[in-house]
């Protein structure tokens, strides 16, 4: 699987699009707001430039893209007011892989400018937005050109499916039944990718520049623990049921693996210290329920069904990968089964995503 060609969230504004099924990701961005504010305060204390360059890496599409930017930009405005500074010109770079739905982002820029104006008044005119297609596992920007890098729920995605997963039969990701060689292959791919990411960003950030990165991760030191792998194990249950009924070829199932790694705080810290370009300021863990509407107002009766909500979230994320491997003929059936499996497990078990957030400063 050529990951860079097929890894993207489901585009557009349809019922099953990422734009309409990414409330969990929005909640995670909101959870990290105090960490972003702290990082920007730190940045301003060390250096107050006339213009600021910010990059949001793995921006995806839909409302969350510009919500994340709005959070960062309005936080900057708040901090500079507190410090009695002039508003700098702000250049925002939105990055994702070339297959990302950048069109939807650009169409929503007028609304973003209005939202910015409500918060910042005339200062909104000093914010400029540019799209930057490309993999963040390589260089994206000129040397020493960025002041602040933000990324949320993107760095768990790997640059490729790890090599040597042939023994992972019946699974589509790391699982409790995966042999140790599979866990090792995933971890080593994460190490290679994250160290490359850090190396590239250290070239692009100015000294004293800040970065806040949030991974889908885990607390446990076991990479196959349920807290990070269970949601994919349940999707594998749906796919395996279809294999046993002859709806999916077994060899197709055995050759499908998700290009993701959900690190622990210790693993993130280890790679940062090994690469050596950054000082860790904060390293924190948070949780958010699988069901985006858990304890929230439900916009319709359908949204009162947790299985329905989780299946739509996962479909918006995984459908492009599944279609590229199995074709689109199985999609409705897979997620119909998945919805029922998830609904059943959610009544009996605690189901939460674990988020690992690291805030860092580029060394002088």
CSV table of C-alpha atoms in Angstrom, one decimal:
chain,number,residue,atom,x,y,z
A,1,UNK,CA,0.0,0.0,0.0
A,2,UNK,CA,1.4,3.4,-1.0
A,3,UNK,CA,0.3,5.2,2.1
A,4,UNK,CA,1.0,8.7,0.9
A,5,UNK,CA,-1.3,8.1,-2.0
A,6,UNK,CA,-4.3,6.7,-0.1
A,7,UNK,CA,-4.0,8.0,3.4
A,8,UNK,CA,-6.6,10.8,3.8
A,9,UNK,CA,-9.7,11.4,5.7
A,10,UNK,CA,-13.0,11.1,3.8
A,11,UNK,CA,-13.4,14.4,1.9
A,12,UNK,CA,-16.4,16.6,1.0
A,13,UNK,CA,-19.3,17.5,3.2
A,14,UNK,CA,-21.5,14.4,2.9
A,15,UNK,CA,-23.1,12.4,5.7
A,16,UNK,CA,-20.1,10.1,6.1
A,17,UNK,CA,-17.4,12.7,5.5
A,18,UNK,CA,-14.7,13.6,8.0
A,19,UNK,CA,-16.0,17.1,8.0
A,20,UNK,CA,-19.3,15.9,9.6
A,21,UNK,CA,-17.8,13.1,11.8
A,22,UNK,CA,-14.8,14.6,13.6
A,23,UNK,CA,-16.2,16.0,16.8
A,24,UNK,CA,-13.9,13.7,18.9
A,25,UNK,CA,-10.9,15.3,17.2
A,26,UNK,CA,-12.4,18.8,17.9
A,27,UNK,CA,-12.7,18.0,21.6
A,28,UNK,CA,-9.1,16.9,21.7
A,29,UNK,CA,-8.0,20.2,20.2
A,30,UNK,CA,-10.0,22.0,22.9
A,31,UNK,CA,-8.4,19.9,25.6
A,32,UNK,CA,-4.9,21.0,24.6
A,33,UNK,CA,-5.8,24.8,24.5
A,34,UNK,CA,-4.1,25.5,27.9
A,35,UNK,CA,-0.9,23.8,26.6
A,36,UNK,CA,-1.0,25.8,23.4
A,37,UNK,CA,-1.5,29.0,25.4
A,38,UNK,CA,1.5,28.2,27.7
A,39,UNK,CA,3.7,27.4,24.6
A,40,UNK,CA,2.8,30.7,22.9
A,41,UNK,CA,3.4,32.7,26.1
A,42,UNK,CA,6.8,31.1,26.3
A,43,UNK,CA,7.5,31.9,22.6
A,44,UNK,CA,6.5,35.6,23.1
A,45,UNK,CA,8.7,35.9,26.2
A,46,UNK,CA,11.7,34.7,24.3
A,47,UNK,CA,11.2,36.4,21.0
A,48,UNK,CA,8.6,38.9,19.7
A,49,UNK,CA,9.0,39.1,15.9
A,50,UNK,CA,7.2,41.5,13.6
A,51,UNK,CA,5.7,38.6,11.7
A,52,UNK,CA,4.9,35.1,12.9
A,53,UNK,CA,4.9,31.9,10.8
A,54,UNK,CA,2.7,29.0,12.1
A,55,UNK,CA,2.3,25.5,10.6
A,56,UNK,CA,-0.5,23.1,11.3
A,57,UNK,CA,0.7,19.7,10.1
A,58,UNK,CA,-1.7,17.0,9.2
A,59,UNK,CA,-4.5,19.6,9.1
A,60,UNK,CA,-7.1,17.3,7.3
A,61,UNK,CA,-10.3,19.0,6.1
A,62,UNK,CA,-13.6,20.2,7.5
A,63,UNK,CA,-14.3,22.5,10.4
A,64,UNK,CA,-11.5,21.2,12.7
A,65,UNK,CA,-8.8,22.5,10.4
A,66,UNK,CA,-9.7,26.1,10.8
A,67,UNK,CA,-10.9,25.6,14.4
A,68,UNK,CA,-7.3,24.5,15.3
A,69,UNK,CA,-5.9,27.6,13.5
A,70,UNK,CA,-8.5,29.9,15.2
A,71,UNK,CA,-7.5,28.5,18.6
A,72,UNK,CA,-3.8,29.2,17.9
A,73,UNK,CA,-4.2,32.6,16.3
A,74,UNK,CA,-6.7,33.9,18.9
A,75,UNK,CA,-4.4,32.6,21.7
A,76,UNK,CA,-1.5,34.6,20.2
A,77,UNK,CA,-3.7,37.7,20.1
A,78,UNK,CA,-4.7,37.2,23.7
A,79,UNK,CA,-1.1,36.7,24.9
A,80,UNK,CA,0.3,39.7,23.0
A,81,UNK,CA,-2.5,42.0,24.4
A,82,UNK,CA,-1.6,40.7,27.9
A,83,UNK,CA,2.0,41.6,27.2
A,84,UNK,CA,1.2,45.0,25.7
A,85,UNK,CA,2.6,44.1,22.3
A,86,UNK,CA,1.6,45.1,18.7
A,87,UNK,CA,-0.2,42.5,16.7
A,88,UNK,CA,2.3,40.9,14.3
A,89,UNK,CA,1.4,39.7,10.8
A,90,UNK,CA,0.6,36.0,11.0
A,91,UNK,CA,1.3,33.6,8.2
A,92,UNK,CA,-0.5,30.2,8.7
A,93,UNK,CA,0.6,27.2,6.6
A,94,UNK,CA,-1.9,24.3,6.4
A,95,UNK,CA,-0.2,21.0,5.6
A,96,UNK,CA,-1.4,17.6,4.7
A,97,UNK,CA,-0.8,14.9,2.1
A,98,UNK,CA,-1.6,15.8,-1.5
A,99,UNK,CA,-4.8,13.6,-1.5
A,100,UNK,CA,-6.3,15.8,1.3
A,101,UNK,CA,-9.5,17.7,0.5
A,102,UNK,CA,-7.9,21.2,0.4
A,103,UNK,CA,-10.8,22.5,-1.7
A,104,UNK,CA,-13.2,22.2,1.3
A,105,UNK,CA,-10.7,24.1,3.5
A,106,UNK,CA,-10.4,27.0,1.0
A,107,UNK,CA,-14.1,27.2,0.6
A,108,UNK,CA,-14.5,27.8,4.3
A,109,UNK,CA,-11.9,30.5,4.6
A,110,UNK,CA,-14.4,33.4,4.3
A,111,UNK,CA,-16.3,32.1,7.3
A,112,UNK,CA,-12.9,31.7,9.2
A,113,UNK,CA,-12.1,35.3,8.4
A,114,UNK,CA,-15.5,36.4,9.9
A,115,UNK,CA,-14.9,34.3,13.0
A,116,UNK,CA,-11.4,35.8,13.4
A,117,UNK,CA,-12.8,39.3,13.0
A,118,UNK,CA,-15.4,38.7,15.8
A,119,UNK,CA,-12.5,37.9,18.1
A,120,UNK,CA,-9.7,40.1,16.9
A,121,UNK,CA,-11.4,43.0,15.1
A,122,UNK,CA,-9.3,44.7,12.5
A,123,UNK,CA,-6.4,42.5,13.4
A,124,UNK,CA,-8.0,39.6,11.4
A,125,UNK,CA,-6.7,41.3,8.2
A,126,UNK,CA,-3.1,40.5,9.4
A,127,UNK,CA,-3.7,36.7,9.1
A,128,UNK,CA,-2.8,35.0,5.9
A,129,UNK,CA,-3.5,31.3,5.1
A,130,UNK,CA,-1.7,29.0,2.6
A,131,UNK,CA,-2.0,25.3,1.8
A,132,UNK,CA,1.1,23.2,1.7
A,133,UNK,CA,0.7,19.7,0.3
A,134,UNK,CA,3.3,17.1,1.2
A,135,UNK,CA,4.4,14.5,3.8
A,136,UNK,CA,5.6,15.9,7.2
A,137,UNK,CA,8.1,13.0,7.2
A,138,UNK,CA,10.2,15.2,4.9
A,139,UNK,CA,11.1,18.8,4.6
A,140,UNK,CA,8.2,21.2,3.9
A,141,UNK,CA,9.6,24.7,4.7
A,142,UNK,CA,12.8,26.7,4.3
A,143,UNK,CA,15.4,26.6,7.0
A,144,UNK,CA,14.6,28.6,10.1
A,145,UNK,CA,11.4,30.0,8.7
A,146,UNK,CA,8.8,28.8,11.3
A,147,UNK,CA,8.0,30.1,14.8
A,148,UNK,CA,5.4,27.6,15.9
A,149,UNK,CA,4.3,24.1,14.8
A,150,UNK,CA,1.0,22.5,15.8
A,151,UNK,CA,-0.2,19.0,15.0
A,152,UNK,CA,-3.2,17.1,16.4
A,153,UNK,CA,-4.2,13.5,15.8
A,154,UNK,CA,-1.9,13.1,12.8
A,155,UNK,CA,1.5,11.9,14.0
A,156,UNK,CA,0.1,8.4,15.0
A,157,UNK,CA,-0.1,7.8,11.2
A,158,UNK,CA,3.1,6.2,9.9
A,159,UNK,CA,4.8,6.9,6.6
A,160,UNK,CA,4.2,3.3,5.5
A,161,UNK,CA,2.9,0.0,6.7
A,162,UNK,CA,5.8,-1.7,8.5
A,163,UNK,CA,7.7,-4.5,6.8
A,164,UNK,CA,7.4,-8.0,8.1
A,165,UNK,CA,3.7,-8.3,9.1
A,166,UNK,CA,3.0,-11.6,7.3
A,167,UNK,CA,2.5,-13.4,10.7
A,168,UNK,CA,-0.2,-10.9,11.7
A,169,UNK,CA,-3.0,-13.0,10.2
A,170,UNK,CA,-6.6,-12.3,11.2
A,171,UNK,CA,-5.6,-8.8,12.5
A,172,UNK,CA,-5.5,-5.5,10.8
A,173,UNK,CA,-3.3,-3.7,13.4
A,174,UNK,CA,-1.4,-4.7,16.5
A,175,UNK,CA,-3.6,-6.9,18.7
A,176,UNK,CA,-3.4,-9.1,21.8
A,177,UNK,CA,-2.9,-12.0,19.4
A,178,UNK,CA,-0.1,-10.4,17.4
A,179,UNK,CA,3.3,-12.1,17.6
A,180,UNK,CA,6.2,-10.0,19.2
A,181,UNK,CA,7.8,-9.5,15.8
A,182,UNK,CA,4.8,-7.5,14.6
A,183,UNK,CA,4.8,-5.3,17.7
A,184,UNK,CA,8.6,-4.7,17.1
A,185,UNK,CA,8.1,-3.9,13.4
A,186,UNK,CA,5.4,-1.3,14.3
A,187,UNK,CA,7.6,0.3,17.0
A,188,UNK,CA,10.7,0.5,14.8
A,189,UNK,CA,8.7,2.2,12.0
A,190,UNK,CA,7.4,4.7,14.6
A,191,UNK,CA,10.9,5.4,15.8
A,192,UNK,CA,12.2,6.0,12.2
A,193,UNK,CA,9.2,8.2,11.3
A,194,UNK,CA,9.1,10.3,14.4
A,195,UNK,CA,12.9,10.9,14.5
A,196,UNK,CA,12.7,12.0,10.8
A,197,UNK,CA,9.8,14.3,11.7
A,198,UNK,CA,11.8,15.9,14.6
A,199,UNK,CA,14.9,16.3,12.4
A,200,UNK,CA,12.9,18.1,9.6
A,201,UNK,CA,11.2,20.4,12.1
A,202,UNK,CA,14.4,21.3,13.8
A,203,UNK,CA,15.7,22.5,10.5
A,204,UNK,CA,12.6,24.6,9.8
A,205,UNK,CA,12.0,26.1,13.2
A,206,UNK,CA,13.9,29.2,14.5
A,207,UNK,CA,15.8,28.8,17.7
A,208,UNK,CA,13.4,29.2,20.6
A,209,UNK,CA,10.5,28.2,18.3
A,210,UNK,CA,7.7,26.2,19.8
A,211,UNK,CA,5.8,23.1,18.9
A,212,UNK,CA,2.7,21.4,20.4
A,213,UNK,CA,2.0,17.8,19.1
A,214,UNK,CA,-0.9,15.6,20.1
A,215,UNK,CA,-0.9,11.9,19.3
A,216,UNK,CA,-3.6,9.3,19.6
A,217,UNK,CA,-1.6,7.3,22.1
A,218,UNK,CA,-1.7,5.1,25.2
A,219,UNK,CA,-0.8,5.2,28.9
A,220,UNK,CA,0.3,1.5,29.0
A,221,UNK,CA,3.8,0.4,28.0
A,222,UNK,CA,2.2,-2.5,26.2
A,223,UNK,CA,1.7,-1.5,22.5
A,224,UNK,CA,-1.0,-4.1,22.0
A,225,UNK,CA,-3.1,-3.0,25.0
A,226,UNK,CA,-6.8,-2.6,24.5
A,227,UNK,CA,-6.7,1.2,25.3
A,228,UNK,CA,-5.1,1.8,21.9
A,229,UNK,CA,-5.8,-1.3,19.7
A,230,UNK,CA,-9.3,-2.3,20.7
A,231,UNK,CA,-11.1,0.0,18.3
A,232,UNK,CA,-9.2,-1.6,15.3
A,233,UNK,CA,-9.7,-5.2,16.8
A,234,UNK,CA,-13.4,-4.7,16.6
A,235,UNK,CA,-13.2,-3.6,13.0
A,236,UNK,CA,-11.1,-6.8,12.4
A,237,UNK,CA,-14.0,-8.8,13.9
A,238,UNK,CA,-16.4,-7.4,11.3
A,239,UNK,CA,-14.0,-8.1,8.5
A,240,UNK,CA,-13.2,-11.6,9.7
A,241,UNK,CA,-17.0,-12.4,9.9
A,242,UNK,CA,-17.2,-11.4,6.3
A,243,UNK,CA,-14.2,-13.6,5.4
A,244,UNK,CA,-15.9,-16.6,7.0
A,245,UNK,CA,-19.1,-15.9,5.0
A,246,UNK,CA,-17.1,-15.7,1.8
A,247,UNK,CA,-17.7,-12.0,1.3
A,248,UNK,CA,-14.0,-11.1,1.5
A,249,UNK,CA,-11.1,-13.2,0.3
A,250,UNK,CA,-8.9,-14.5,3.2
A,251,UNK,CA,-5.7,-13.5,1.5
A,252,UNK,CA,-7.1,-9.9,1.1
A,253,UNK,CA,-7.8,-9.8,4.8
A,254,UNK,CA,-4.3,-11.2,5.7
A,255,UNK,CA,-2.5,-8.5,3.6
A,256,UNK,CA,-4.3,-5.5,5.1
A,257,UNK,CA,-2.7,-3.6,8.0
A,258,UNK,CA,-3.3,-0.2,9.3
A,259,UNK,CA,-0.3,2.2,9.1
A,260,UNK,CA,-0.5,3.6,12.6
A,261,UNK,CA,1.3,3.6,15.9
A,262,UNK,CA,-0.1,5.0,19.1
A,263,UNK,CA,2.9,5.8,21.4
A,264,UNK,CA,3.2,6.0,25.1
A,265,UNK,CA,4.5,9.2,26.8
A,266,UNK,CA,7.8,7.4,27.5
A,267,UNK,CA,8.2,6.4,23.9
A,268,UNK,CA,7.6,10.0,22.7
A,269,UNK,CA,10.1,11.3,25.3
A,270,UNK,CA,12.7,8.8,24.3
A,271,UNK,CA,12.7,9.8,20.7
A,272,UNK,CA,12.7,13.5,21.5
A,273,UNK,CA,15.7,13.1,23.8
A,274,UNK,CA,17.5,10.8,21.3
A,275,UNK,CA,17.1,13.3,18.4
A,276,UNK,CA,18.3,16.1,20.7
A,277,UNK,CA,17.0,19.3,19.0
A,278,UNK,CA,14.1,20.0,21.4
A,279,UNK,CA,13.6,20.7,25.1
A,280,UNK,CA,10.3,19.1,26.4
A,281,UNK,CA,8.3,21.7,28.4
A,282,UNK,CA,5.2,19.6,29.0
A,283,UNK,CA,4.3,16.0,28.4
A,284,UNK,CA,0.7,15.2,29.3
A,285,UNK,CA,-2.0,12.5,28.9
A,286,UNK,CA,-5.7,13.0,28.5
A,287,UNK,CA,-8.8,10.9,27.6
A,288,UNK,CA,-11.9,11.4,25.5
A,289,UNK,CA,-14.8,9.0,25.1
A,290,UNK,CA,-15.1,7.1,21.8
A,291,UNK,CA,-18.6,8.4,21.5
A,292,UNK,CA,-18.4,12.1,20.6
A,293,UNK,CA,-21.9,12.7,22.0
A,294,UNK,CA,-21.3,11.0,25.3
A,295,UNK,CA,-22.8,13.4,27.9
A,296,UNK,CA,-23.6,15.9,25.1
A,297,UNK,CA,-26.7,17.2,23.3
A,298,UNK,CA,-27.6,14.7,20.5
A,299,UNK,CA,-28.6,16.5,17.3
A,300,UNK,CA,-30.9,13.6,16.3
A,301,UNK,CA,-32.2,10.3,17.6
A,302,UNK,CA,-29.6,8.4,15.6
A,303,UNK,CA,-26.8,10.1,17.5
A,304,UNK,CA,-28.2,8.7,20.8
A,305,UNK,CA,-26.7,5.3,19.6
A,306,UNK,CA,-23.0,5.2,20.6
A,307,UNK,CA,-22.3,2.4,18.1
A,308,UNK,CA,-23.7,4.6,15.3
A,309,UNK,CA,-21.5,7.6,16.3
A,310,UNK,CA,-18.3,5.5,16.6
A,311,UNK,CA,-18.9,3.7,13.4
A,312,UNK,CA,-19.3,7.0,11.5
A,313,UNK,CA,-16.2,8.4,13.1
A,314,UNK,CA,-14.2,5.4,12.1
A,315,UNK,CA,-15.7,5.2,8.6
A,316,UNK,CA,-14.6,8.9,8.0
A,317,UNK,CA,-11.1,7.9,9.0
A,318,UNK,CA,-10.7,4.4,7.6
A,319,UNK,CA,-12.9,4.3,4.5
A,320,UNK,CA,-10.2,5.6,2.0
A,321,UNK,CA,-7.7,2.9,3.3
A,322,UNK,CA,-10.4,0.1,3.1
A,323,UNK,CA,-11.6,1.1,-0.4
A,324,UNK,CA,-8.0,1.2,-1.8
A,325,UNK,CA,-7.5,-2.4,-0.6
A,326,UNK,CA,-10.9,-4.1,-0.7
A,327,UNK,CA,-12.8,-1.9,-3.2
A,328,UNK,CA,-15.9,0.1,-2.3
A,329,UNK,CA,-18.4,-2.8,-2.5
A,330,UNK,CA,-17.9,-3.9,1.1
A,331,UNK,CA,-18.0,-0.6,2.9
A,332,UNK,CA,-21.7,-0.4,3.8
A,333,UNK,CA,-21.7,-4.0,5.0
A,334,UNK,CA,-18.5,-3.6,7.1
A,335,UNK,CA,-19.7,-0.5,8.9
A,336,UNK,CA,-23.2,-1.9,9.5
A,337,UNK,CA,-21.7,-4.9,11.3
A,338,UNK,CA,-19.1,-2.7,13.0
A,339,UNK,CA,-21.8,-0.4,14.4
A,340,UNK,CA,-23.5,-3.4,16.1
A,341,UNK,CA,-20.2,-4.9,17.4
A,342,UNK,CA,-19.1,-1.5,18.9
A,343,UNK,CA,-22.6,-0.8,20.4
A,344,UNK,CA,-22.5,-4.2,22.2
A,345,UNK,CA,-19.0,-3.6,23.6
A,346,UNK,CA,-19.7,-0.1,24.7
A,347,UNK,CA,-22.5,-1.2,27.0
A,348,UNK,CA,-20.1,-3.4,28.9
A,349,UNK,CA,-16.7,-1.7,28.8
A,350,UNK,CA,-15.0,1.7,29.3
A,351,UNK,CA,-14.2,3.0,25.8
A,352,UNK,CA,-11.9,6.0,25.6
A,353,UNK,CA,-9.2,7.3,23.3
A,354,UNK,CA,-5.9,8.2,25.1
A,355,UNK,CA,-4.2,11.4,23.9
A,356,UNK,CA,-0.5,12.1,24.4
A,357,UNK,CA,0.5,15.8,24.1
A,358,UNK,CA,4.0,17.1,24.1
A,359,UNK,CA,5.0,20.8,24.1
A,360,UNK,CA,8.6,21.5,23.1
A,361,UNK,CA,11.0,24.4,22.4
A,362,UNK,CA,13.7,24.3,19.7
A,363,UNK,CA,17.2,24.4,21.4
A,364,UNK,CA,19.4,27.4,20.9
